PDB file of C-alpha atoms in Angstrom:
ATOM      1  CA  MET A  11     -16.307 -29.822   2.890  1.00  0.00           C
ATOM      2  CA  ARG A  12     -19.729 -29.414   1.320  1.00  0.00           C
ATOM      3  CA  LEU A  13     -20.762 -28.819  -2.250  1.00  0.00           C
ATOM      4  CA  ARG A  14     -23.346 -26.088  -2.806  1.00  0.00           C
ATOM      5  CA  ARG A  15     -24.865 -25.147  -6.119  1.00  0.00           C
ATOM      6  CA  VAL A  16     -25.228 -21.410  -6.586  1.00  0.00           C
ATOM      7  CA  TYR A  17     -27.164 -19.835  -9.421  1.00  0.00           C
ATOM      8  CA  ASN A  18     -27.466 -16.319 -10.744  1.00  0.00           C
ATOM      9  CA  LEU A  19     -30.972 -14.927 -10.433  1.00  0.00           C
ATOM     10  CA  ASP A  20     -31.382 -14.913 -14.221  1.00  0.00           C
ATOM     11  CA  GLN A  21     -30.751 -18.683 -14.238  1.00  0.00           C
ATOM     12  CA  THR A  22     -33.876 -19.268 -12.129  1.00  0.00           C
ATOM     13  CA  ASN A  23     -37.590 -18.639 -12.465  1.00  0.00           C
ATOM     14  CA  LEU A  24     -37.516 -16.242  -9.499  1.00  0.00           C
ATOM     15  CA  SER A  25     -37.947 -12.500  -9.760  1.00  0.00           C
ATOM     16  CA  PRO A  26     -36.120  -9.935  -7.652  1.00  0.00           C
ATOM     17  CA  SER A  27     -39.324  -9.323  -5.663  1.00  0.00           C
ATOM     18  CA  ASP A  28     -39.310 -13.003  -4.556  1.00  0.00           C
ATOM     19  CA  ILE A  29     -36.079 -12.507  -2.676  1.00  0.00           C
ATOM     20  CA  ASP A  30     -36.056 -11.197   0.875  1.00  0.00           C
ATOM     21  CA  ASP A  31     -34.302  -7.896   1.325  1.00  0.00           C
ATOM     22  CA  PHE A  32     -31.412  -7.738   3.738  1.00  0.00           C
ATOM     23  CA  GLU A  33     -29.493  -4.836   5.128  1.00  0.00           C
ATOM     24  CA  PHE A  34     -25.893  -4.226   4.300  1.00  0.00           C
ATOM     25  CA  VAL A  35     -23.700  -3.355   7.212  1.00  0.00           C
ATOM     26  CA  LYS A  36     -21.792  -0.231   6.323  1.00  0.00           C
ATOM     27  CA  ALA A  37     -18.115  -1.142   6.116  1.00  0.00           C
ATOM     28  CA  ASN A  38     -15.494   1.038   7.694  1.00  0.00           C
ATOM     29  CA  THR A  39     -13.119   2.782   5.409  1.00  0.00           C
ATOM     30  CA  ALA A  40      -9.676   1.324   4.872  1.00  0.00           C
ATOM     31  CA  GLU A  41      -8.185   4.061   7.033  1.00  0.00           C
ATOM     32  CA  GLN A  42     -10.568   3.334   9.913  1.00  0.00           C
ATOM     33  CA  ILE A  43      -9.819  -0.372   9.778  1.00  0.00           C
ATOM     34  CA  ARG A  44      -6.087   0.286   9.863  1.00  0.00           C
ATOM     35  CA  GLU A  45      -6.454   2.931  12.571  1.00  0.00           C
ATOM     36  CA  ASN A  46      -8.495   0.616  14.815  1.00  0.00           C
ATOM     37  CA  PHE A  47      -6.067  -2.311  14.515  1.00  0.00           C
ATOM     38  CA  HIS A  48      -5.074  -2.896  18.144  1.00  0.00           C
ATOM     39  CA  ASP A  49      -1.289  -2.992  18.626  1.00  0.00           C
ATOM     40  CA  LYS A  50      -0.732  -2.613  14.897  1.00  0.00           C
ATOM     41  CA  PRO A  51       2.718  -3.156  13.434  1.00  0.00           C
ATOM     42  CA  GLU A  52       4.789  -0.195  12.345  1.00  0.00           C
ATOM     43  CA  VAL A  53       4.792   0.506   8.610  1.00  0.00           C
ATOM     44  CA  ILE A  54       8.177   1.480   7.209  1.00  0.00           C
ATOM     45  CA  GLN A  55       9.235   2.416   3.699  1.00  0.00           C
ATOM     46  CA  HIS A  56      10.916  -0.466   1.907  1.00  0.00           C
ATOM     47  CA  PRO A  57      11.255  -1.281  -1.816  1.00  0.00           C
ATOM     48  CA  GLN A  58       9.659  -4.726  -1.375  1.00  0.00           C
ATOM     49  CA  PRO A  59       6.297  -5.223   0.389  1.00  0.00           C
ATOM     50  CA  HIS A  60       6.714  -7.666   3.272  1.00  0.00           C
ATOM     51  CA  TYR A  61       5.887  -8.413   6.885  1.00  0.00           C
ATOM     52  CA  SER A  62       8.759  -9.064   9.297  1.00  0.00           C
ATOM     53  CA  PRO A  63       7.556 -11.135  12.279  1.00  0.00           C
ATOM     54  CA  SER A  64      10.832 -10.686  14.184  1.00  0.00           C
ATOM     55  CA  GLN A  65      10.505  -6.887  14.055  1.00  0.00           C
ATOM     56  CA  ASP A  66       6.690  -6.758  13.834  1.00  0.00           C
ATOM     57  CA  ARG A  67       7.006  -4.355  10.914  1.00  0.00           C
ATOM     58  CA  ILE A  68       5.380  -4.036   7.533  1.00  0.00           C
ATOM     59  CA  GLY A  69       7.654  -2.832   4.759  1.00  0.00           C
ATOM     60  CA  MET A  70       5.928  -0.956   1.960  1.00  0.00           C
ATOM     61  CA  PRO A  71       7.129   0.874  -1.142  1.00  0.00           C
ATOM     62  CA  HIS A  72       6.171   4.541  -1.426  1.00  0.00           C
ATOM     63  CA  LYS A  73       2.531   5.131  -2.418  1.00  0.00           C
ATOM     64  CA  ASN A  74       3.678   6.693  -5.696  1.00  0.00           C
ATOM     65  CA  ASP A  75       5.266   3.365  -6.678  1.00  0.00           C
ATOM     66  CA  PHE A  76       1.793   1.805  -7.035  1.00  0.00           C
ATOM     67  CA  ILE A  77      -0.482   2.194 -10.042  1.00  0.00           C
ATOM     68  CA  SER A  78      -3.393   3.276  -7.837  1.00  0.00           C
ATOM     69  CA  GLU A  79      -4.355   3.978  -4.259  1.00  0.00           C
ATOM     70  CA  ALA A  80      -6.445   0.810  -4.317  1.00  0.00           C
ATOM     71  CA  SER A  81      -3.394  -1.233  -5.312  1.00  0.00           C
ATOM     72  CA  TYR A  82      -1.442   0.274  -2.422  1.00  0.00           C
ATOM     73  CA  ARG A  83      -4.247  -0.474   0.051  1.00  0.00           C
ATOM     74  CA  VAL A  84      -4.667  -4.072  -1.152  1.00  0.00           C
ATOM     75  CA  THR A  85      -0.944  -4.663  -0.653  1.00  0.00           C
ATOM     76  CA  LEU A  86      -0.935  -2.995   2.771  1.00  0.00           C
ATOM     77  CA  PHE A  87      -3.922  -5.090   3.877  1.00  0.00           C
ATOM     78  CA  HIS A  88      -2.284  -8.262   2.541  1.00  0.00           C
ATOM     79  CA  GLU A  89       0.798  -7.594   4.656  1.00  0.00           C
ATOM     80  CA  GLY A  90      -1.449  -6.577   7.558  1.00  0.00           C
ATOM     81  CA  VAL A  91      -3.138  -9.980   7.453  1.00  0.00           C
ATOM     82  CA  HIS A  92       0.276 -11.621   7.728  1.00  0.00           C
ATOM     83  CA  SER A  93       0.859  -9.521  10.862  1.00  0.00           C
ATOM     84  CA  THR A  94      -2.232 -11.013  12.526  1.00  0.00           C
ATOM     85  CA  GLY A  95      -0.333 -14.308  12.667  1.00  0.00           C
ATOM     86  CA  ALA A  96       2.460 -12.894  14.852  1.00  0.00           C
ATOM     87  CA  GLU A  97       3.149 -14.754  18.081  1.00  0.00           C
ATOM     88  CA  LYS A  98       1.668 -11.929  20.179  1.00  0.00           C
ATOM     89  CA  ARG A  99      -1.526 -12.022  18.109  1.00  0.00           C
ATOM     90  CA  LEU A 100      -2.859 -15.314  16.675  1.00  0.00           C
ATOM     91  CA  GLY A 101       0.442 -17.190  16.689  1.00  0.00           C
ATOM     92  CA  ARG A 102       0.025 -18.906  13.319  1.00  0.00           C
ATOM     93  CA  LYS A 103       2.892 -21.352  12.873  1.00  0.00           C
ATOM     94  CA  GLU A 104       3.199 -20.309   9.238  1.00  0.00           C
ATOM     95  CA  VAL A 105       4.154 -16.804  10.387  1.00  0.00           C
ATOM     96  CA  ILE A 106       6.266 -17.528  13.460  1.00  0.00           C
ATOM     97  CA  SER A 107       8.212 -20.471  12.029  1.00  0.00           C
ATOM     98  CA  THR A 108      11.870 -19.658  11.427  1.00  0.00           C
ATOM     99  CA  ASP A 109      12.517 -22.580   9.092  1.00  0.00           C
ATOM    100  CA  MET A 110       9.888 -21.713   6.493  1.00  0.00           C
ATOM    101  CA  ALA A 111      11.157 -21.299   2.931  1.00  0.00           C
ATOM    102  CA  PHE A 112       9.676 -19.451  -0.025  1.00  0.00           C
ATOM    103  CA  GLY A 113       7.271 -21.744  -1.881  1.00  0.00           C
ATOM    104  CA  ASP A 114       7.067 -24.526   0.722  1.00  0.00           C
ATOM    105  CA  CYS A 115       3.726 -25.801   2.000  1.00  0.00           C
ATOM    106  CA  ASP A 116       3.528 -23.559   5.095  1.00  0.00           C
ATOM    107  CA  TYR A 117       4.542 -20.492   3.086  1.00  0.00           C
ATOM    108  CA  SER A 118       1.842 -21.277   0.528  1.00  0.00           C
ATOM    109  CA  LYS A 119      -0.801 -21.703   3.230  1.00  0.00           C
ATOM    110  CA  GLU A 120       0.078 -18.358   4.760  1.00  0.00           C
ATOM    111  CA  GLU A 121      -0.120 -16.632   1.379  1.00  0.00           C
ATOM    112  CA  LEU A 122      -3.594 -18.088   0.885  1.00  0.00           C
ATOM    113  CA  VAL A 123      -4.643 -16.775   4.306  1.00  0.00           C
ATOM    114  CA  ALA A 124      -3.399 -13.298   3.417  1.00  0.00           C
ATOM    115  CA  GLU A 125      -5.118 -13.350   0.026  1.00  0.00           C
ATOM    116  CA  LEU A 126      -8.450 -14.415   1.458  1.00  0.00           C
TER     117      LEU A 126
END
């Protein structure tokens, strides 16, 4: 682990013209990302958002149950990240383990992965 100090531009004596320009890569839309997910899990309607490794399914409440489309998408992507750990994909032990319990160390690690 390394420590790096990061400053806002206004905390330095630099001006915006002193900084090299860089190009942004245009991001795909949320729909395109989901659509291009190879061997993506099925999404089913369920009152509680979750990913089921044994069934390779994402359960999601109805879109109208969310306060915004963005909130729905964030939740869907969170569960989609869990699905990348399935045995047929990356095989993360935190996803494929059958003895994991809510709140234990492995569960917490997997939640951090999905949040990042």
